[in-house]
Amino acid sequence: MKGPYPDIQGGGSLILAWQVRNKRILVVGGGEVAAGRIVNVLNADAKVTVVSPRSGLNDEVAYRIDQKQVEYIDRKFEPSDLDGVDMVLTAVDDPEASSQIFKLCKEKRIPANIADVPPECDFYFGSVHRDGPLQIMVSTNGNGPKLANIVRRQIADGLPSNIGAAVTRVGILRRKLRKIAPAQEEGPKRMQWMSKVCEQWSLDELCEMTEEDMEELLGYYKPNTIPSLESIYRDLATLSPYEKTDFQLLANANEDFRQIWETNNHKLDFHDPETHKTLTKAILQEDFGLPIDLPDDRLCPPIPNRSNYVAWIQRLLDSTAPNLQGGYDPQRQVIGLDIGTGASAIYTLLSLRCRPNWTMCATDIDKKSFDYASRNLAINNMMTRVKLLQTLQDQPLIPLQYLAVEKLDFTICNPPFFLSHADMHASLEGEDRKRKPPAVCTGAEVEMVCEGGDLGFVTRIVNESLVLRDKVTWLHGSGLDKEMGRSLEFRRYASRERHRSYRRHRERIPTISHSLQIPHTNPKRSRHRHLTAKQPTNLPRSSLDMGSRKEVRGQYRRAKRLEPLVSSTHEKAPAISSQWW
Ligand SMILES: C[C@@]1(CC(=O)O)C2=NC(=C\c3[nH]c(c(CCC(=O)O)c3CC(=O)O)Cc3[nH]c(c(CC(=O)O)c3CCC(=O)O)/C=C3\N/C(=C\2)[C@@H](CCC(=O)O)[C@]3(C)CC(=O)O)/[C@H]1CCC(=O)O
Ligand SMILES: NC(=O)c1ccc[n+]([C@@H]2O[C@H](COP(=O)([O-])OP(=O)(O)OC[C@H]3O[C@@H](n4cnc5c(N)ncnc54)[C@H](O)[C@@H]3O)[C@@H](O)[C@H]2O)c1
């Protein structure tokens, strides 16, 4: 005997997860206790019949009947009610009826719970906590039902808030694994690999795992290794910028987009809001595994521009890590602020999606945008990595104090462009222009118009950063042109600060970024330029295992991804070959 083996304690119950899906369960009684039992068995997908005189129905049971969630027999129990029944639950205030039902069930060998008569129960109920597919049941084996309830609540309070979501994600991953490795003899390897994933990835990471991540992760099953989430993240900084989207490949990958693409004979009407929205959602879904929900009356971001911009910021940060010799440190904790995140929360979503060690703060003054942003972050299980703040018009744009954040590595924003309602409409309708804008703009006034237009907005940011000084490292604001840059330079000069400014010419989104932290008298000899030269030897780590990841990539993504990364991507990065105002 090898031992030691567990002692037998006796006197307990056999606690099981009884599968009653589509089984016929009879509930006798329609009072308060019956109402609770009905919820339990409906949650387990049983087919439920309730028998009780209507006069004795409590409100909840009446509701279930009214909603047709259960079948209903309006009378007292009769023995024929047991025909074809798989399980019986009684909750009646009539001990004689209870006893009769119990005896009949024994004869027919139907498992039964007789609510107030424990000795006549084939099984007891327990106090249950439910979070998605996770269920925890506490039983005191008839000693103290109320205590069962108290213990259950204590256990539930101690659980991580995302445990149910993590279980859901693991369930999907397991099913996918069984598809790619179905063989019986794979069993031990499958189980061991699955256990290791659960052990090595945090709950947060498991929650964040998109289906796309799962596909990549499953590529590691064969060699029997467990990559970190970091190494399977889609790292924008390692990809070629979007230049031309292959709509046909996108249509092959995305059903909603395929419908629009085919209905319109492989042409896209960019002035049609629905087309624009479907395209945005399709690219986010297929390229980033980010499902989002967008209202019709708020800005719908064009993803290629936004993604290129976030990638550029990543490269800028990679090349300027304050405590490194210029390389990318995947462990580096970066915190950014998305000012006016909008309904899509696009910059925040992309930033978080592409770097696991980044966290974000996101603000918006518009309630509707704020609510949608929260929802989009929640859908993507990113709430634990973001601080969301609904701000007021007259509050700071960089509200460090309200966010309870010490320092920011960067701020990013898409400022409202227009000075007034009239200004906005004139521009969107193409007045004063030779042709109309190339695509529809569904932005609401609250996100498109502000005092001073985009210059006014970015000027506010710069002014705040001048007060915050080294609490903010980089400021980014699209919508700036050279003239604005000059006037900001003037402000900075006036405040006796020196800053650098970068401009991104590739997508023609002029951008000012400046550092308040490391001022240089002669920008041409700046440290950043110096560090840039070292880039090829300091490639992001995740770019190195692209070969193996490519195996499991979908056709659409594979077509867009760079061939194994070469140093030229970095050399090309606009942040690095920047110009000075
Ligand atoms: C877990 C839960 C599930 C559910 O009912 O769905 C459940 N009872 C719950 C609550 C509850 N029940 C009672 C009170 C009043 C306070 C108290 O007595 O403590 C409270 C508290 C309240 O209402 O808050 C009265 C009571 N219960 C039983 C009797 C008969 C007896 O003991 O003889 C009497 C009358 C006693 C008398 O007349 O003095 C018997 C049983 N109740 C059981 C389960 C089984 C044992 C489970 C276990 O021991 O763990 C068992 C044996 C059979 C069964 O029913 O399956 C549910 C928690 C729901 C939740 O989590 O919120
Ligand atoms: N196990 C537990 O956790 C627990 C907790 C509280 C109460 N109880 C016991 O459970 C029983 C039900 O409690 P309740 O609060 O739901 O009572 P209740 O008075 O709210 O409901 C009793 C229900 O039984 C129905 N009924 C009575 N005789 C019937 C018959 N012959 N056929 C069909 N339906 C009939 C009534 O119409 C009514 O809907 C009581 O005996 C009570 O002591 C058990």
XYZ file of N, CA and C in Angstrom, residues 357-551:
585
model
N 1.387 45.382 -21.193
C 1.828 46.104 -19.999
C 1.413 47.564 -19.996
N 0.619 47.936 -20.954
C 0.134 49.302 -20.949
C -1.195 49.363 -20.194
N -1.360 50.459 -19.492
C -2.684 50.750 -18.950
C -3.086 52.110 -19.482
N -4.368 52.384 -19.448
C -4.837 53.639 -20.024
C -5.810 54.335 -19.083
N -5.824 55.674 -19.194
C -6.896 56.460 -18.613
C -7.673 56.999 -19.813
N -8.951 57.121 -19.670
C -9.741 57.647 -20.781
C -10.806 58.577 -20.227
N -10.958 59.737 -20.866
C -11.966 60.690 -20.388
C -12.915 61.051 -21.521
N -14.076 61.499 -21.130
C -14.986 62.111 -22.102
C -15.983 62.976 -21.347
N -16.416 64.063 -21.996
C -17.402 64.911 -21.312
C -18.819 64.525 -21.715
N -18.933 63.750 -22.768
C -20.260 63.433 -23.295
C -20.751 62.104 -22.721
N -21.912 62.141 -22.090
C -22.375 60.946 -21.380
C -22.580 59.758 -22.320
N -23.168 60.046 -23.462
C -23.452 58.934 -24.381
C -22.145 58.273 -24.853
N -21.175 59.113 -25.228
C -19.890 58.556 -25.660
C -19.252 57.779 -24.518
N -19.333 58.366 -23.336
C -18.735 57.731 -22.156
C -19.357 56.350 -21.915
N -20.696 56.306 -21.992
C -21.373 55.028 -21.742
C -20.971 53.977 -22.780
N -20.915 54.395 -24.026
C -20.514 53.441 -25.075
C -19.064 53.015 -24.898
N -18.212 53.988 -24.529
C -16.792 53.650 -24.325
C -16.674 52.589 -23.230
N -17.406 52.791 -22.125
C -17.349 51.812 -21.024
C -17.772 50.448 -21.534
N -18.841 50.471 -22.318
C -19.376 49.214 -22.813
C -18.360 48.513 -23.718
N -17.738 49.283 -24.603
C -16.780 48.680 -25.528
C -15.570 48.114 -24.800
N -15.161 48.792 -23.743
C -14.038 48.276 -22.963
C -14.461 47.030 -22.194
N -15.714 47.052 -21.706
C -16.209 45.889 -20.961
C -16.350 44.686 -21.897
N -16.889 44.917 -23.090
C -17.060 43.809 -24.047
C -15.710 43.132 -24.281
N -14.659 43.935 -24.262
C -13.332 43.386 -24.552
C -12.544 43.039 -23.300
N -13.260 42.977 -22.181
C -12.651 42.575 -20.904
C -11.435 43.418 -20.545
N -11.520 44.706 -20.795
C -10.355 45.554 -20.544
C -10.560 46.489 -19.361
N -11.674 46.325 -18.667
C -11.985 47.287 -17.615
C -10.937 47.324 -16.511
N -10.247 46.209 -16.291
C -9.273 46.208 -15.203
C -8.001 46.966 -15.587
N -7.860 47.319 -16.850
C -6.628 48.002 -17.278
C -6.878 49.450 -17.656
N -8.063 49.920 -17.338
C -8.376 51.292 -17.750
C -9.068 52.042 -16.623
N -8.737 53.341 -16.512
C -9.471 54.201 -15.589
C -10.312 55.127 -16.445
N -11.612 55.003 -16.304
C -12.501 55.825 -17.109
C -13.026 56.968 -16.255
N -13.075 58.148 -16.829
C -13.545 59.299 -16.052
C -14.411 60.180 -16.938
N -15.647 60.412 -16.476
C -16.471 61.373 -17.207
C -16.181 62.748 -16.646
N -15.680 63.638 -17.485
C -15.246 64.951 -16.995
C -16.264 66.019 -17.362
N -16.075 67.198 -16.783
C -16.948 68.321 -17.093
C -16.184 69.296 -17.972
N -16.944 70.088 -18.708
C -16.376 71.043 -19.654
C -15.247 71.879 -19.043
N -15.458 72.355 -17.809
C -14.472 73.286 -17.252
C -13.394 72.576 -16.419
N -13.391 71.264 -16.438
C -12.341 70.548 -15.701
C -11.095 70.401 -16.578
N -9.939 70.119 -15.965
C -8.727 69.989 -16.773
C -8.850 68.872 -17.805
N -8.125 69.040 -18.883
C -8.101 67.979 -19.893
C -7.170 66.851 -19.465
N -6.202 67.208 -18.619
C -5.311 66.162 -18.085
C -5.577 66.084 -16.576
N -6.642 65.424 -16.176
C -7.082 65.488 -14.779
C -6.385 64.458 -13.882
N -5.077 64.584 -13.766
C -4.303 63.595 -13.011
C -4.876 63.360 -11.623
N -5.257 64.460 -10.991
C -5.737 64.361 -9.615
C -7.011 63.513 -9.530
N -7.936 63.755 -10.437
C -9.196 62.994 -10.410
C -8.964 61.534 -10.793
N -7.947 61.337 -11.609
C -7.658 59.963 -12.033
C -6.820 59.220 -11.003
N -6.314 59.976 -10.026
C -5.408 59.422 -9.015
C -4.213 58.746 -9.682
N -3.640 59.460 -10.640
C -2.477 58.944 -11.354
C -1.324 59.912 -11.131
N -0.155 59.372 -10.844
C 1.024 60.204 -10.568
C 1.611 60.815 -11.836
N 1.814 59.929 -12.826
C 2.543 60.328 -14.028
C 1.919 59.695 -15.247
N 2.062 60.367 -16.362
C 1.592 59.781 -17.617
C 2.751 59.677 -18.591
N 2.836 58.569 -19.297
C 3.868 58.469 -20.324
C 3.465 59.218 -21.583
N 2.147 59.265 -21.801
C 1.706 60.024 -22.983
C 0.237 60.387 -22.859
N -0.125 61.414 -23.605
C -1.542 61.689 -23.793
C -1.808 61.617 -25.286
N -3.014 61.234 -25.610
C -3.388 61.135 -27.020
C -4.795 61.701 -27.135
N -5.072 62.352 -28.241
C -6.445 62.835 -28.412
C -6.728 63.091 -29.879
N -7.992 63.127 -30.156
C -8.445 63.479 -31.485
C -9.302 64.714 -31.265
N -8.714 65.897 -31.280
C -9.438 67.064 -30.781
C -10.613 67.457 -31.664
N -11.602 68.110 -31.064
C -12.703 68.639 -31.877
C -12.129 69.684 -32.831
N -12.469 69.573 -34.090
C -11.802 70.410 -35.086
C -12.398 71.800 -35.243
N -13.677 71.909 -34.935
C -14.373 73.102 -35.430
C -14.631 74.129 -34.339
N -14.695 75.388 -34.822
C -14.897 76.502 -33.900
C -16.366 76.648 -33.534
N -17.240 76.259 -34.463
C -18.665 76.478 -34.240
C -19.477 75.482 -35.047
N -20.755 75.472 -34.732
C -21.716 74.636 -35.447
C -21.641 74.924 -36.952
N -21.646 76.232 -37.297
C -21.648 76.629 -38.708
C -20.350 76.165 -39.387
N -19.267 76.331 -38.693
C -17.957 75.923 -39.197
C -17.967 74.424 -39.523
N -18.530 73.645 -38.589
C -18.557 72.188 -38.758
C -19.387 71.803 -39.987
N -20.588 72.389 -40.088
C -21.456 71.987 -41.190
C -20.911 72.424 -42.536
N -20.338 73.602 -42.568
C -19.749 74.080 -43.821
C -18.672 73.100 -44.277
N -17.865 72.661 -43.331
C -16.764 71.779 -43.698
C -17.266 70.394 -44.111
N -18.196 69.857 -43.322
C -18.652 68.499 -43.613
C -19.447 68.435 -44.913
N -20.092 69.559 -45.244
C -20.844 69.552 -46.493
C -19.974 69.921 -47.675
N -18.723 70.139 -47.426
C -17.781 70.346 -48.529
C -17.743 71.771 -49.050
N -18.338 72.727 -48.331
C -18.245 74.121 -48.771
C -16.784 74.536 -48.718
N -16.454 75.503 -49.514
C -15.078 76.019 -49.583
C -14.089 74.938 -49.996
N -14.569 73.859 -50.554
C -13.639 72.837 -50.999
C -13.991 72.452 -52.421
N -13.003 71.972 -53.108
C -13.274 71.587 -54.497
C -14.175 70.364 -54.532
N -13.970 69.474 -53.594
C -14.834 68.289 -53.569
C -15.222 67.964 -52.137
N -16.179 67.085 -52.066
C -16.706 66.734 -50.738
C -15.677 65.960 -49.923
N -15.844 65.911 -48.621
C -14.930 65.078 -47.829
C -15.002 63.631 -48.331
N -13.907 62.898 -48.226
C -13.878 61.564 -48.827
C -14.790 60.542 -48.145
N -15.192 60.800 -46.923
C -16.052 59.827 -46.236
C -17.007 60.556 -45.314
N -18.073 59.839 -44.968
C -19.082 60.412 -44.085
C -18.485 60.653 -42.697
N -18.992 61.704 -42.012
C -18.578 61.939 -40.632
C -19.840 61.948 -39.786
N -19.928 61.020 -38.857
C -21.152 60.914 -38.052
C -20.977 61.560 -36.686
N -19.912 62.330 -36.518
C -19.601 62.935 -35.223
C -20.690 63.885 -34.752
N -20.966 63.867 -33.450
C -21.931 64.796 -32.874
C -21.213 66.099 -32.562
N -22.002 67.165 -32.408
C -21.404 68.476 -32.174
C -20.500 68.473 -30.947
N -20.920 67.747 -29.926
C -20.157 67.752 -28.680
C -18.729 67.226 -28.871
N -18.537 66.385 -29.882
C -17.184 65.861 -30.099
C -16.469 66.552 -31.250
N -17.188 67.386 -31.988
C -16.582 68.004 -33.169
C -16.281 69.496 -32.985
N -16.962 70.132 -32.027
C -16.855 71.585 -31.896
C -16.338 71.948 -30.514
N -15.392 72.876 -30.439
C -15.020 73.409 -29.129
C -14.455 74.808 -29.302
N -14.391 75.518 -28.213
C -13.907 76.888 -28.270
C -12.468 76.883 -28.799
N -12.259 77.648 -29.821
C -10.899 77.717 -30.371
C -10.570 76.585 -31.325
N -11.537 75.681 -31.589
C -11.291 74.571 -32.504
C -10.162 73.677 -32.010
N -9.543 72.983 -32.934
C -8.497 72.038 -32.504
C -7.293 72.756 -31.914
N -7.009 73.944 -32.450
C -5.877 74.692 -31.888
C -6.165 75.058 -30.432
N -7.407 75.515 -30.200
C -7.777 75.884 -28.830
C -7.646 74.692 -27.893
N -8.075 73.544 -28.389
C -8.073 72.336 -27.564
C -6.645 71.910 -27.220
N -5.823 71.845 -28.245
C -4.452 71.376 -27.999
C -3.674 72.418 -27.187
N -4.011 73.672 -27.391
C -3.347 74.711 -26.603
C -3.647 74.517 -25.116
N -4.887 74.150 -24.846
C -5.241 73.875 -23.436
C -4.385 72.739 -22.885
N -4.233 71.707 -23.698
C -3.437 70.553 -23.248
C -1.998 70.982 -22.979
N -1.460 71.750 -23.906
C -0.069 72.181 -23.743
C 0.058 73.030 -22.482
N -0.868 73.938 -22.308
C -0.794 74.799 -21.116
C -0.856 73.987 -19.827
N -1.742 72.995 -19.821
C -1.824 72.157 -18.613
C -0.529 71.380 -18.404
N 0.037 70.924 -19.502
C 1.259 70.123 -19.361
C 2.414 70.994 -18.877
N 2.367 72.267 -19.208
C 3.424 73.159 -18.745
C 3.379 73.311 -17.227
N 2.189 73.178 -16.690
C 2.052 73.231 -15.231
C 2.445 71.873 -14.629
N 2.016 70.816 -15.304
C 2.288 69.468 -14.764
C 3.746 69.065 -14.955
N 4.402 69.656 -15.923
C 5.819 69.405 -16.242
C 6.140 67.914 -16.353
N 7.058 67.409 -15.552
C 7.504 66.034 -15.803
C 6.495 64.966 -15.389
N 5.308 65.395 -15.037
C 4.269 64.388 -14.759
C 3.682 63.855 -16.059
N 3.967 64.531 -17.139
C 3.510 64.052 -18.443
C 4.714 64.045 -19.372
N 4.983 62.932 -20.007
C 6.185 62.863 -20.820
C 5.936 63.310 -22.261
N 4.957 62.696 -22.879
C 4.690 63.023 -24.279
C 3.261 63.498 -24.450
N 3.114 64.518 -25.269
C 1.765 64.944 -25.640
C 1.576 64.653 -27.114
N 0.457 64.061 -27.451
C 0.157 63.846 -28.857
C -1.197 64.450 -29.141
N -1.302 65.143 -30.214
C -2.606 65.662 -30.586
C -2.685 65.775 -32.084
N -3.571 64.988 -32.684
C -3.705 65.114 -34.131
C -4.479 66.395 -34.422
N -4.450 66.810 -35.653
C -5.195 67.994 -36.031
C -4.371 69.254 -35.929
N -3.115 69.123 -35.693
C -2.260 70.302 -35.634
C -1.609 70.527 -36.990
N -1.495 71.754 -37.390
C -0.717 72.009 -38.593
C 0.489 72.860 -38.226
N 1.267 73.192 -39.209
C 2.535 73.847 -38.945
C 2.340 75.173 -38.204
N 1.307 75.893 -38.639
C 1.066 77.197 -38.022
C 0.780 77.050 -36.536
N -0.058 76.060 -36.247
C -0.381 75.821 -34.838
C 0.875 75.459 -34.079
N 1.682 74.639 -34.713
C 2.937 74.229 -34.093
C 3.774 75.435 -33.738
N 3.826 76.353 -34.660
C 4.624 77.554 -34.400
C 4.073 78.302 -33.206
N 2.762 78.439 -33.190
C 2.217 79.244 -32.103
C 2.403 78.533 -30.760
N 2.385 77.198 -30.800
C 2.634 76.478 -29.539
C 4.096 76.617 -29.134
N 4.942 76.591 -30.118
C 6.365 76.771 -29.858
C 6.567 78.106 -29.152
N 5.835 79.051 -29.620
C 5.942 80.373 -29.031
C 5.531 80.319 -27.556
N 4.447 79.631 -27.328
C 3.995 79.541 -25.938
C 5.063 78.860 -25.084
N 5.607 77.823 -25.611
C 6.599 77.088 -24.830
C 7.831 77.954 -24.607
N 8.187 78.666 -25.665
C 9.329 79.558 -25.542
C 9.035 80.601 -24.488
N 7.823 81.077 -24.517
C 7.446 82.105 -23.545
C 7.549 81.553 -22.133
N 7.288 80.314 -21.990
C 7.347 79.758 -20.639
C 8.750 79.244 -20.315
N 9.644 79.474 -21.216
C 11.041 79.090 -21.046
C 11.236 77.564 -20.953
N 10.362 76.874 -21.562
C 10.560 75.430 -21.680
C 10.998 75.148 -23.101
N 11.756 74.107 -23.277
C 12.096 73.706 -24.646
C 11.480 72.334 -24.918
N 10.911 72.224 -26.037
C 10.250 70.956 -26.349
C 10.585 70.531 -27.751
N 10.428 69.270 -27.942
C 10.608 68.759 -29.294
C 9.243 68.547 -29.920
N 9.244 68.618 -31.185
C 7.991 68.357 -31.878
C 8.234 67.396 -33.025
N 7.354 66.458 -33.155
C 7.452 65.515 -34.265
C 6.276 65.710 -35.182
N 6.521 65.383 -36.399
C 5.408 65.469 -37.308
C 5.335 64.173 -38.083
N 4.141 63.756 -38.296
C 3.970 62.510 -39.010
C 3.441 62.838 -40.396
N 4.275 62.619 -41.382
C 3.832 63.036 -42.705
C 3.157 61.923 -43.478
N 3.429 60.697 -43.096
C 2.956 59.583 -43.898
C 1.444 59.614 -44.144
N 0.672 59.736 -43.071
C -0.781 59.791 -43.260
C -1.277 61.226 -43.328
N -0.381 62.121 -43.388
C -0.721 63.540 -43.385
C -1.555 63.922 -42.187
N -1.271 63.355 -41.061
C -1.863 63.852 -39.821
C -0.732 64.563 -39.097
N -0.629 65.848 -39.249
C 0.458 66.522 -38.555
C 0.269 66.353 -37.058
N 1.317 66.044 -36.396
C 1.224 65.737 -34.974
C 2.328 66.456 -34.230
N 1.980 67.005 -33.144
C 3.021 67.557 -32.286
C 3.201 66.632 -31.102
N 4.419 66.263 -30.849
C 4.708 65.535 -29.620
C 5.885 66.240 -28.994
N 5.814 66.504 -27.765
C 6.998 67.094 -27.171
C 7.254 66.524 -25.796
N 8.506 66.593 -25.424
C 8.876 66.077 -24.120
C 9.189 67.214 -23.183
N 8.535 67.201 -22.075
C 8.865 68.196 -21.055
C 9.950 67.656 -20.149
N 10.246 66.407 -20.337
C 11.121 65.750 -19.383
C 12.600 65.936 -19.720
N 12.924 65.778 -20.982
C 14.345 65.814 -21.343
C 14.571 66.906 -22.379
N 14.646 68.149 -21.987
C 14.826 69.208 -22.976
C 16.250 69.231 -23.539
N 16.364 69.535 -24.811
C 17.676 69.624 -25.452
C 17.784 70.946 -26.175
N 18.928 71.534 -26.068
C 19.089 72.817 -26.727
C 19.131 72.639 -28.241
N 19.860 71.598 -28.629
C 19.986 71.376 -30.061
C 19.287 70.072 -30.443
N 18.084 70.175 -30.940
C 17.327 68.952 -31.216
C 18.031 68.017 -32.184
N 18.842 68.550 -33.063
C 19.490 67.701 -34.064
C 20.455 66.706 -33.422
N 20.933 67.058 -32.247
C 21.847 66.146 -31.557
C 21.122 65.449 -30.403
N 19.839 65.312 -30.570
C 19.058 64.808 -29.441
C 19.360 63.342 -29.140
N 19.061 62.980 -27.943
C 19.251 61.605 -27.501
C 18.389 60.635 -28.324
N 17.235 61.099 -28.699
C 16.359 60.207 -29.453
C 16.977 59.782 -30.760
N 17.580 60.722 -31.425
C 18.218 60.378 -32.699
C 19.320 59.367 -32.440
N 20.045 59.620 -31.390
C 21.130 58.727 -31.046
C 20.597 57.310 -30.788
N 19.527 57.233 -30.028
C 18.974 55.918 -29.690
C 18.412 55.216 -30.916
N 17.911 55.956 -31.808
C 17.314 55.388 -33.001
C 18.308 54.527 -33.761
N 19.507 54.986 -33.781
C 20.517 54.254 -34.527
C 20.694 52.839 -34.003
N 20.334 52.622 -32.754
C 20.516 51.294 -32.163
C 19.334 50.360 -32.407
N 18.293 50.888 -33.018
C 17.063 50.108 -33.131
C 17.211 48.679 -33.644
N 17.973 48.459 -34.724
C 17.984 47.101 -35.279
C 18.393 46.026 -34.288
N 19.236 46.358 -33.336
C 19.632 45.331 -32.374
C 18.651 45.239 -31.210
N 17.694 46.123 -31.197
C 16.765 46.134 -30.065
C 15.326 45.919 -30.518
N 15.140 44.976 -31.374
C 13.798 44.754 -31.885
C 12.882 44.244 -30.787
N 11.606 44.627 -30.863
C 10.667 44.092 -29.891
C 10.726 42.574 -29.879
N 10.730 41.996 -28.702
C 10.913 40.562 -28.601
C 9.848 39.786 -29.359
N 8.605 40.293 -29.246
C 7.527 39.515 -29.849
C 7.670 39.428 -31.363
N 8.412 40.328 -31.943
C 8.543 40.261 -33.393
C 9.383 39.063 -33.812
N 10.168 38.543 -32.890
C 11.106 37.502 -33.267
C 10.449 36.147 -33.474
N 9.325 35.910 -32.779
C 8.716 34.602 -32.989
C 7.551 34.670 -33.971
N 7.646 35.565 -34.888
C 6.568 35.664 -35.862
C 6.479 34.455 -36.766
N 7.586 33.837 -37.023
C 7.583 32.680 -37.906
C 6.607 31.629 -37.425
N 6.707 31.270 -36.155
C 5.842 30.214 -35.649
C 4.391 30.674 -35.585
N 4.194 31.941 -35.289
C 2.819 32.403 -35.172
C 2.112 32.444 -36.523
N 2.890 32.659 -37.543
C 2.276 32.790 -38.860
C 1.495 31.540 -39.240
N 1.947 30.401 -38.741
C 1.299 29.140 -39.067
C -0.202 29.170 -38.806
